[in-house]
Short mmCIF file of C-alpha atoms and ligand atoms in Angstrom, two decimals:
data_model
loop_
_atom_site.label_atom_id
_atom_site.label_comp_id
_atom_site.label_asym_id
_atom_site.label_seq_id
_atom_site.Cartn_x
_atom_site.Cartn_y
_atom_site.Cartn_z
CA MET A 1 -62.74 122.37 142.11
CA LYS A 2 -63.73 118.79 141.55
CA GLN A 3 -63.84 117.04 138.21
CA ILE A 4 -64.88 113.55 137.14
CA LEU A 5 -63.43 111.59 134.26
CA ARG A 6 -66.29 109.32 133.48
CA GLY A 7 -66.40 106.05 131.53
CA GLY A 8 -62.72 105.31 130.88
CA THR A 9 -60.60 102.25 131.56
CA VAL A 10 -57.84 102.87 134.12
CA VAL A 11 -54.56 101.14 133.26
CA THR A 12 -52.10 100.16 135.93
CA GLY A 13 -49.03 97.89 135.83
CA SER A 14 -51.00 95.07 137.39
CA GLY A 15 -54.35 95.33 135.63
CA SER A 16 -56.91 97.43 133.82
CA PHE A 17 -60.45 98.15 135.01
CA ARG A 18 -63.48 100.26 134.15
CA ALA A 19 -63.61 103.15 136.61
CA ASP A 20 -64.47 106.78 137.01
CA VAL A 21 -61.82 109.10 138.41
CA LEU A 22 -62.53 111.98 140.80
CA ILE A 23 -60.03 114.84 140.69
CA ASP A 24 -59.97 117.35 143.50
CA GLY A 25 -57.75 120.34 142.72
CA GLU A 26 -54.37 118.94 141.73
CA LYS A 27 -54.89 115.45 143.13
CA VAL A 28 -56.69 112.29 142.35
CA ALA A 29 -59.32 111.97 145.12
CA ALA A 30 -61.01 108.69 144.32
CA VAL A 31 -61.16 105.89 141.68
CA GLY A 32 -64.32 103.81 141.58
CA SER A 33 -67.63 102.88 139.99
CA THR A 34 -69.79 105.62 138.40
CA GLU A 35 -72.18 105.34 141.36
CA GLU A 36 -69.45 105.59 144.03
CA ILE A 37 -67.77 108.58 142.35
CA ALA A 38 -71.12 110.33 141.68
CA ARG A 39 -71.79 110.16 145.41
CA LEU A 40 -68.63 112.18 146.06
CA ALA A 41 -69.50 114.89 143.52
CA GLU A 42 -70.53 118.42 144.48
CA GLN A 43 -72.89 120.76 142.68
CA ASP A 44 -70.25 122.38 140.57
CA THR A 45 -68.26 119.24 139.78
CA GLN A 46 -67.46 119.04 136.06
CA VAL A 47 -67.89 115.77 134.28
CA ALA A 48 -65.70 114.82 131.22
CA ASP A 49 -66.89 111.91 129.13
CA VAL A 50 -63.90 109.63 128.44
CA ALA A 51 -65.92 106.64 127.49
CA GLY A 52 -64.02 104.13 125.36
CA CYS A 53 -60.63 105.65 126.28
CA LEU A 54 -57.74 104.27 128.20
CA LEU A 55 -56.55 106.33 131.16
CA PHE A 56 -52.85 106.02 131.79
CA PRO A 57 -50.95 107.74 134.62
CA GLY A 58 -49.12 110.65 132.92
CA PHE A 59 -46.13 109.31 131.03
CA ILE A 60 -42.70 110.14 132.37
CA ASP A 61 -39.76 110.72 130.03
CA ALA A 62 -36.54 110.41 132.03
CA HIS A 63 -34.24 111.10 129.09
CA THR A 64 -34.56 114.41 127.31
CA HIS A 65 -32.03 116.99 126.09
CA PHE A 66 -33.63 120.38 125.70
CA ASP A 67 -31.66 123.63 125.19
CA LEU A 68 -28.39 121.66 125.02
CA HIS A 69 -25.41 123.31 123.48
CA VAL A 70 -23.53 120.58 121.66
CA ALA A 71 -21.68 119.86 118.39
CA GLY A 72 -21.24 123.59 117.72
CA THR A 73 -24.98 124.30 117.87
CA VAL A 74 -27.92 124.16 120.26
CA THR A 75 -30.81 121.65 120.18
CA ALA A 76 -33.80 122.83 118.11
CA ASP A 77 -36.10 122.28 121.12
CA ASP A 78 -35.74 124.31 124.25
CA PHE A 79 -37.76 123.74 127.36
CA ALA A 80 -40.75 125.71 125.93
CA THR A 81 -41.15 123.75 122.65
CA GLY A 82 -39.81 120.48 124.04
CA THR A 83 -42.17 120.27 126.92
CA LYS A 84 -45.10 121.46 124.78
CA ALA A 85 -44.38 118.56 122.44
CA ALA A 86 -43.97 116.22 125.43
CA VAL A 87 -47.28 116.99 126.98
CA ARG A 88 -49.03 116.68 123.56
CA GLY A 89 -47.58 113.17 123.47
CA GLY A 90 -48.95 112.33 126.88
CA THR A 91 -45.77 113.06 128.91
CA THR A 92 -46.54 114.96 132.05
CA THR A 93 -43.05 114.81 133.59
CA ILE A 94 -39.67 115.03 131.92
CA VAL A 95 -36.29 114.56 133.56
CA ASP A 96 -33.60 116.37 131.54
CA PHE A 97 -29.83 116.35 132.03
CA GLY A 98 -28.43 119.31 133.91
CA THR A 99 -24.74 119.32 132.98
CA GLN A 100 -21.77 120.24 135.03
CA TYR A 101 -19.13 121.55 132.53
CA ALA A 102 -15.35 121.64 133.29
CA GLY A 103 -14.57 124.08 136.06
CA GLU A 104 -18.12 124.34 137.26
CA SER A 105 -19.65 123.07 140.53
CA LEU A 106 -22.76 120.88 140.44
CA ALA A 107 -24.61 123.83 141.88
CA ASP A 108 -23.52 125.96 138.89
CA GLY A 109 -24.79 123.30 136.47
CA LEU A 110 -28.10 122.98 138.34
CA ARG A 111 -28.58 126.76 138.43
CA ASN A 112 -27.95 126.96 134.69
CA TRP A 113 -30.59 124.28 133.97
CA HIS A 114 -33.07 125.95 136.26
CA GLU A 115 -32.55 129.17 134.31
CA LYS A 116 -33.17 127.29 131.04
CA ALA A 117 -36.35 125.62 132.33
CA ASP A 118 -38.11 127.58 135.00
CA GLY A 119 -41.27 129.32 133.82
CA LYS A 120 -41.05 127.75 130.37
CA CYS A 121 -42.33 124.18 130.91
CA SER A 122 -45.67 122.85 129.88
CA CYS A 123 -45.21 119.67 131.88
CA ASP A 124 -43.63 118.97 135.20
CA TYR A 125 -39.86 118.55 135.16
CA SER A 126 -36.74 117.62 137.06
CA PHE A 127 -33.08 117.11 136.24
CA HIS A 128 -30.45 114.40 136.58
CA MET A 129 -27.04 115.99 137.14
CA SER A 130 -24.46 115.04 134.68
CA ILE A 131 -21.04 114.94 136.41
CA SER A 132 -18.03 115.69 134.22
CA ASP A 133 -15.45 117.31 136.48
CA TRP A 134 -14.95 115.24 139.62
CA ASN A 135 -13.07 116.47 142.62
CA PRO A 136 -13.39 116.49 146.45
CA SER A 137 -15.59 119.54 146.48
CA VAL A 138 -17.99 118.02 143.86
CA SER A 139 -18.01 114.89 145.92
CA ARG A 140 -19.24 116.84 148.92
CA GLU A 141 -21.90 118.52 146.76
CA LEU A 142 -23.65 115.21 146.26
CA ASP A 143 -25.25 115.58 149.69
CA ASP A 144 -26.61 119.05 148.67
CA MET A 145 -27.94 117.58 145.41
CA MET A 146 -29.83 114.83 147.22
CA GLU A 147 -31.24 117.46 149.63
CA GLU A 148 -32.52 119.44 146.66
CA GLY A 149 -34.28 116.43 145.22
CA ILE A 150 -31.70 115.76 142.49
CA THR A 151 -31.31 112.13 143.29
CA SER A 152 -30.11 110.69 140.02
CA PHE A 153 -26.96 111.46 138.09
CA LYS A 154 -25.53 110.84 134.62
CA LEU A 155 -22.10 109.71 133.53
CA TYR A 156 -20.74 109.58 130.01
CA MET A 157 -18.13 107.02 128.99
CA THR A 158 -17.71 108.92 125.68
CA TYR A 159 -17.93 112.57 124.43
CA ASP A 160 -16.19 115.63 125.91
CA THR A 161 -18.09 115.13 129.17
CA GLN A 162 -16.70 111.56 129.66
CA VAL A 163 -15.27 110.38 132.89
CA ASP A 164 -12.56 107.70 133.27
CA ASP A 165 -12.90 104.37 135.04
CA ARG A 166 -11.35 105.53 138.34
CA THR A 167 -13.74 108.53 138.40
CA ILE A 168 -16.69 106.28 137.74
CA PHE A 169 -15.57 104.02 140.54
CA GLU A 170 -15.16 106.93 142.99
CA ILE A 171 -18.50 108.40 142.01
CA LEU A 172 -20.28 105.08 142.47
CA ARG A 173 -18.71 104.80 145.94
CA ARG A 174 -20.10 108.21 146.91
CA LEU A 175 -23.50 107.50 145.37
CA LYS A 176 -23.72 104.42 147.53
CA GLU A 177 -23.08 106.58 150.57
CA VAL A 178 -25.68 109.20 149.72
CA GLY A 179 -28.29 106.83 148.26
CA GLY A 180 -28.18 108.21 144.71
CA ILE A 181 -28.21 106.38 141.44
CA THR A 182 -26.66 106.99 138.11
CA GLY A 183 -27.54 106.40 134.49
CA VAL A 184 -24.53 105.81 132.26
CA HIS A 185 -24.04 106.36 128.50
CA CYS A 186 -21.98 103.30 127.70
CA GLU A 187 -19.67 103.35 124.67
CA ASN A 188 -15.94 102.71 124.47
CA SER A 189 -14.56 106.12 123.54
CA GLY A 190 -11.05 104.91 122.61
CA MET A 191 -12.36 102.34 120.15
CA ILE A 192 -14.64 104.88 118.57
CA ALA A 193 -11.89 107.52 118.26
CA ALA A 194 -9.60 104.99 116.56
CA LEU A 195 -12.28 103.84 114.13
CA GLN A 196 -13.24 107.45 113.31
CA ALA A 197 -9.61 108.32 112.62
CA GLU A 198 -9.26 105.34 110.30
CA ALA A 199 -12.43 106.19 108.41
CA LYS A 200 -11.29 109.75 107.96
CA ALA A 201 -7.80 108.71 106.82
CA GLU A 202 -9.49 106.49 104.19
CA GLY A 203 -11.80 109.37 103.04
CA ARG A 204 -14.99 107.61 104.28
CA MET A 205 -16.62 110.83 105.43
CA GLY A 206 -20.32 109.93 104.76
CA VAL A 207 -23.18 109.02 107.04
CA GLU A 208 -22.54 105.29 106.70
CA SER A 209 -19.37 105.71 108.69
CA HIS A 210 -21.38 106.73 111.73
CA PRO A 211 -22.69 103.19 112.59
CA ALA A 212 -19.46 101.66 111.30
CA THR A 213 -17.39 103.53 113.86
CA ARG A 214 -19.67 102.95 116.84
CA PRO A 215 -20.15 99.16 116.72
CA ALA A 216 -22.28 97.21 119.15
CA ALA A 217 -19.06 95.80 120.67
CA ALA A 218 -18.09 99.32 121.81
CA GLU A 219 -21.36 99.58 123.63
CA ALA A 220 -21.17 96.04 125.10
CA GLU A 221 -17.59 96.52 126.29
CA ALA A 222 -18.45 99.76 128.07
CA ILE A 223 -21.51 98.21 129.75
CA ASP A 224 -19.43 95.31 130.97
CA ARG A 225 -16.71 97.67 132.39
CA LEU A 226 -19.38 99.78 134.05
CA LEU A 227 -21.03 96.73 135.59
CA ARG A 228 -17.76 95.33 136.85
CA LEU A 229 -17.07 98.72 138.58
CA ALA A 230 -20.58 98.64 140.06
CA GLU A 231 -20.12 95.07 141.14
CA VAL A 232 -17.09 95.96 143.29
CA VAL A 233 -18.84 98.99 144.82
CA ASP A 234 -22.03 96.88 145.13
CA ILE A 235 -24.44 99.52 143.85
CA PRO A 236 -27.29 99.34 141.23
CA VAL A 237 -26.78 101.35 138.04
CA ILE A 238 -28.89 102.26 135.01
CA VAL A 239 -27.75 101.52 131.49
CA VAL A 240 -29.41 104.26 129.49
CA HIS A 241 -30.48 103.88 125.83
CA LEU A 242 -29.58 100.24 125.44
CA THR A 243 -29.53 99.42 121.74
CA CYS A 244 -28.25 95.86 121.14
CA LYS A 245 -28.35 92.17 122.02
CA GLU A 246 -24.61 92.18 122.85
CA GLY A 247 -25.17 94.78 125.51
CA TYR A 248 -28.29 93.14 126.76
CA ASP A 249 -26.37 89.81 127.17
CA VAL A 250 -23.81 91.56 129.31
CA ILE A 251 -26.52 92.96 131.53
CA MET A 252 -28.12 89.56 131.92
CA GLU A 253 -24.75 88.03 132.81
CA ALA A 254 -24.27 90.68 135.59
CA ARG A 255 -27.73 89.90 136.90
CA ARG A 256 -26.84 86.23 136.98
CA ARG A 257 -23.91 87.15 139.21
CA GLY A 258 -26.39 88.80 141.52
CA GLN A 259 -26.13 92.45 140.51
CA LYS A 260 -29.03 94.85 140.34
CA VAL A 261 -28.99 96.57 136.91
CA TYR A 262 -31.68 98.73 135.33
CA ALA A 263 -31.97 99.20 131.61
CA GLU A 264 -33.70 101.77 129.39
CA THR A 265 -34.25 101.72 125.69
CA CYS A 266 -35.88 104.13 123.22
CA PRO A 267 -38.51 103.92 120.48
CA HIS A 268 -35.97 104.45 117.67
CA TYR A 269 -33.97 101.39 118.82
CA LEU A 270 -37.16 99.38 118.84
CA LEU A 271 -38.55 100.50 115.49
CA MET A 272 -35.72 101.61 113.28
CA ASP A 273 -32.53 99.86 111.99
CA ASP A 274 -29.16 100.88 110.57
CA SER A 275 -30.33 100.50 106.97
CA LEU A 276 -31.56 104.09 107.27
CA TYR A 277 -27.94 105.33 107.27
CA SER A 278 -27.69 104.18 103.62
CA LEU A 279 -30.56 106.37 102.38
CA PRO A 280 -29.65 108.50 99.36
CA GLY A 281 -28.18 111.96 99.67
CA PHE A 282 -27.79 113.26 103.22
CA GLU A 283 -31.15 111.75 104.37
CA GLY A 284 -29.49 109.29 106.72
CA ALA A 285 -28.17 112.16 108.86
CA LYS A 286 -31.74 112.52 110.32
CA TYR A 287 -31.18 109.21 112.11
CA VAL A 288 -27.67 109.90 113.44
CA CYS A 289 -27.68 109.35 117.17
CA ALA A 290 -25.43 107.71 119.68
CA PRO A 291 -25.33 104.86 120.16
CA PRO A 292 -26.46 104.39 116.56
CA LEU A 293 -29.43 102.38 115.22
CA ARG A 294 -28.61 98.63 115.06
CA LYS A 295 -29.93 95.52 113.31
CA LYS A 296 -33.50 94.15 113.24
CA GLU A 297 -32.35 91.26 115.50
CA ASP A 298 -31.33 93.75 118.10
CA SER A 299 -34.76 95.41 118.04
CA GLN A 300 -36.35 91.96 118.43
CA CYS A 301 -34.20 91.31 121.48
CA LEU A 302 -35.22 94.66 123.00
CA TRP A 303 -38.96 93.98 122.40
CA LYS A 304 -38.63 90.64 124.05
CA ALA A 305 -36.86 92.25 127.01
CA LEU A 306 -39.64 94.74 127.42
CA ALA A 307 -42.24 92.05 127.45
CA ASP A 308 -40.43 89.96 130.03
CA GLY A 309 -39.50 92.91 132.26
CA THR A 310 -35.71 92.69 131.77
CA ILE A 311 -35.74 96.23 130.41
CA GLN A 312 -37.59 98.54 132.78
CA THR A 313 -38.13 101.88 130.98
CA VAL A 314 -38.64 103.33 127.53
CA SER A 315 -37.49 106.94 127.26
CA THR A 316 -36.85 109.05 124.18
CA ASP A 317 -33.37 110.64 124.39
CA HIS A 318 -35.12 113.46 122.61
CA CYS A 319 -32.25 115.62 121.27
CA SER A 320 -33.57 117.41 118.22
CA PHE A 321 -31.84 119.18 115.33
CA THR A 322 -33.30 120.51 112.13
CA THR A 323 -32.24 119.18 108.78
CA GLU A 324 -30.26 122.49 108.35
CA GLN A 325 -28.38 121.83 111.54
CA LYS A 326 -27.65 118.30 110.57
CA LYS A 327 -25.84 119.78 107.52
CA LEU A 328 -23.02 120.77 109.85
CA GLY A 329 -21.72 117.30 109.20
CA MET A 330 -22.26 117.29 105.40
CA ASP A 331 -18.55 116.74 104.72
CA ASP A 332 -17.63 114.94 107.91
CA PHE A 333 -19.89 112.43 109.65
CA THR A 334 -18.29 113.11 113.04
CA LYS A 335 -19.73 116.68 112.89
CA ILE A 336 -23.36 115.62 112.34
CA PRO A 337 -25.20 116.74 115.56
CA GLY A 338 -26.33 113.50 117.15
CA GLY A 339 -29.86 112.93 118.22
CA MET A 340 -33.53 112.73 117.17
CA PRO A 341 -36.74 114.20 118.33
CA GLY A 342 -39.09 111.72 120.14
CA VAL A 343 -41.11 113.17 122.94
CA GLU A 344 -44.24 113.80 120.88
CA THR A 345 -44.74 110.28 119.56
CA ARG A 346 -43.42 107.85 122.24
CA GLY A 347 -46.77 106.85 123.73
CA THR A 348 -48.66 106.35 120.46
CA LEU A 349 -45.84 104.52 118.90
CA LEU A 350 -45.46 102.18 121.87
CA TYR A 351 -49.20 101.51 121.88
CA THR A 352 -49.37 100.89 118.10
CA TYR A 353 -46.27 98.79 117.58
CA GLY A 354 -46.14 97.36 121.10
CA VAL A 355 -49.64 96.79 122.46
CA ASP A 356 -51.63 96.63 119.28
CA ALA A 357 -48.94 94.52 117.61
CA GLY A 358 -49.23 92.01 120.49
CA ARG A 359 -45.62 92.51 121.62
CA ILE A 360 -46.44 93.94 125.09
CA THR A 361 -49.60 94.33 127.11
CA ARG A 362 -51.09 97.72 127.95
CA GLU A 363 -50.26 97.07 131.54
CA LYS A 364 -46.63 96.54 130.63
CA MET A 365 -46.80 99.86 128.68
CA CYS A 366 -48.03 101.49 131.85
CA GLU A 367 -45.02 100.09 133.74
CA LEU A 368 -42.52 101.15 131.10
CA LEU A 369 -43.73 104.73 130.57
CA SER A 370 -45.31 105.58 133.95
CA GLU A 371 -44.78 103.32 136.99
CA ASN A 372 -41.21 102.22 136.59
CA PRO A 373 -39.73 105.63 135.75
CA ALA A 374 -41.68 107.11 138.68
CA LYS A 375 -40.17 104.44 141.03
CA LEU A 376 -36.67 104.47 139.54
CA TYR A 377 -36.44 108.22 139.78
CA GLY A 378 -38.01 108.74 143.18
CA MET A 379 -41.48 110.15 142.30
CA TYR A 380 -43.84 107.21 143.10
CA PRO A 381 -46.72 107.37 143.92
CA LEU A 382 -46.90 111.17 143.53
CA LYS A 383 -46.33 110.45 139.87
CA GLY A 384 -46.85 107.17 137.93
CA ALA A 385 -50.18 106.23 139.48
CA ILE A 386 -53.87 107.07 139.19
CA ALA A 387 -54.71 106.55 142.86
CA PRO A 388 -56.03 108.64 145.73
CA GLY A 389 -53.31 111.17 146.73
CA SER A 390 -51.38 111.03 143.47
CA ASP A 391 -50.94 114.07 141.26
CA ALA A 392 -53.85 114.09 138.79
CA ASP A 393 -51.51 113.58 135.78
CA ILE A 394 -53.69 111.56 133.46
CA VAL A 395 -53.41 110.64 129.78
CA VAL A 396 -56.71 109.98 127.95
CA MET A 397 -55.82 107.75 125.05
CA ARG A 398 -58.22 106.92 122.26
CA THR A 399 -57.37 103.62 120.57
CA GLY A 400 -58.62 102.08 117.36
CA VAL A 401 -57.84 105.26 115.35
CA ASP A 402 -56.26 105.53 111.94
CA ASP A 403 -53.72 108.30 112.29
CA VAL A 404 -50.36 108.86 110.56
CA VAL A 405 -47.18 110.58 111.88
CA THR A 406 -46.51 113.78 109.96
CA ALA A 407 -44.05 116.61 110.55
CA GLY A 408 -46.71 119.20 109.73
CA GLY A 409 -48.49 120.45 112.77
CA GLN A 410 -46.16 118.83 115.31
CA ALA A 411 -45.45 120.93 118.43
CA GLN A 412 -41.70 120.11 118.52
CA ASN A 413 -39.45 122.62 116.76
CA VAL A 414 -38.18 120.34 114.00
CA ASP A 415 -38.88 120.33 110.29
CA TYR A 416 -39.02 116.57 110.02
CA ALA A 417 -40.53 113.63 111.90
CA PRO A 418 -38.27 110.55 112.13
CA PHE A 419 -41.37 108.33 111.98
CA GLU A 420 -43.02 110.28 109.11
CA GLY A 421 -45.66 108.15 107.44
CA SER A 422 -45.91 105.53 110.21
CA LYS A 423 -49.50 104.49 111.01
CA LEU A 424 -50.79 105.12 114.55
CA THR A 425 -53.70 103.29 116.08
CA ALA A 426 -53.82 105.47 119.22
CA ARG A 427 -54.24 109.14 119.77
CA ILE A 428 -53.56 111.31 122.83
CA GLU A 429 -56.99 112.90 123.14
CA SER A 430 -56.48 114.79 126.31
CA VAL A 431 -54.03 115.26 129.06
CA TYR A 432 -54.45 116.39 132.66
CA LEU A 433 -51.47 117.94 134.44
CA ARG A 434 -52.06 118.16 138.20
CA GLY A 435 -55.78 118.40 137.53
CA THR A 436 -55.63 121.05 134.78
CA GLN A 437 -56.63 119.88 131.29
CA VAL A 438 -53.64 120.95 129.25
CA VAL A 439 -54.37 118.95 126.11
CA LYS A 440 -57.80 118.92 124.53
CA ASP A 441 -58.67 117.29 121.24
CA HIS A 442 -54.97 116.50 120.78
CA GLN A 443 -54.02 120.19 121.03
CA VAL A 444 -52.14 121.85 123.81
CA VAL A 445 -54.55 124.38 125.35
CA VAL A 446 -52.68 125.42 128.48
CA GLU A 447 -48.94 126.11 128.40
CA LYS A 448 -46.11 126.78 130.85
CA THR A 449 -47.78 125.58 134.07
CA GLY A 450 -45.11 122.85 134.62
CA LYS A 451 -43.47 122.78 138.03
CA PHE A 452 -40.10 121.46 139.27
CA VAL A 453 -40.46 118.06 141.03
CA LYS A 454 -38.30 117.50 144.01
CA ARG A 455 -37.50 113.74 143.88
CA GLY A 456 -36.81 111.17 146.51
CA LYS A 457 -34.54 108.13 146.33
CA TYR A 458 -34.91 105.37 143.77
CA ASP A 459 -37.24 102.61 144.77
CA LEU A 460 -37.71 99.98 142.01
N1 DUC B 501 -27.03 110.59 122.16
C1 DUC B 501 -27.49 111.32 121.12
O1 DUC B 501 -27.68 110.84 120.06
N2 DUC B 501 -27.74 112.63 121.39
C2 DUC B 501 -27.63 113.18 122.65
C3 DUC B 501 -26.88 112.43 123.66
C4 DUC B 501 -26.73 111.01 123.38
O2 DUC B 501 -26.38 110.26 124.21
ZN1 ZN B 502 -29.18 111.22 125.89
#
């Protein structure tokens, strides 16, 4: 069946232009003038009027944690609610983190994540494999992962899943051989453990101790160490959820040495700061995430880096817990489950506070949310483009609206919205997932048609 989206403005990383889009089945068939596209129509071709709207390639969120068992609980969003919220926010592909726990093979971890996701997703999906138990057999498995389209990995320098420097070095060596890439959570775990122990010994058990025990220096030091390891191996790496100027400076220094380094940040690091941890009562727990929120100057640095292209992607690190779950850390800040919901509001927040506020162009937004993640995670131009042959994953965004973020009515399974009360000047009016309209009038109308995406090698 053919469909036409008529009257919109197609946004790409290199420019925006008025064009109609012809969809044939799951694919974009043609992009052109109304006359050109009308000539390709057939008798039963449906026409959707998208006049006045921006058409973005479906957004890609390469950093979600759905159905993750952590901190003595499980994330509030599983793959059903999480991907429903994602697609409502214009995200047509997510890349979640399959985790290899101690004693497991990578194949075990991947199988577990397929079981969590398959048949439940309302957008397309893939996994990075998080490696936590490195040994010769796991090393051999990297070839199998690449074969299966799992071409990106994740390493933690903190948490129970952390790997030490030698392991990081050995993994980077193997990734260079197989052509894979890894994202790394950079925080110095030793420094954090010592600061947490000090805070506890002094009875400082409240939320304010969370940012105090995870300083920017802990992040910057870990980034530096990672990049020195990558320098010797001579392989690009991805610094995920970059929060601060100190870390950014370290990345820029490595680039000056000639290294290829990719960086990702998240809406909460762009739009929130650490004053939220001083909110009365236990309110600040809603914003506990790792690394923590930083200072306004750090956010300014991150916005500038988005504008000049020195940060390549904006993902969400969606890792949601209800206010009830956050209470697990009521008497001990180290027990507050870390993470925030974000998949539902990333696109409209970035448009409102990025494009409309004059910080980035809409073309840059297209790069950050669609093109660059598609290239970095081996999906371009199947994903990340509105061009003949690409999957017809299309976000129809209405701008110039006067909306407000509220927890009521959100699709994600959380009783609060971190950006509650924030004004939004853009709305996700409809979304097409491989040619099927899955969001209509900002409501999800078709669920659970998401498919696993077999990815190729990074190419950005
Ligand atoms: N940070 C969080 O806040 N939650 C999940 C994982 C992470 O890195
Ligand atoms: Zn994360």
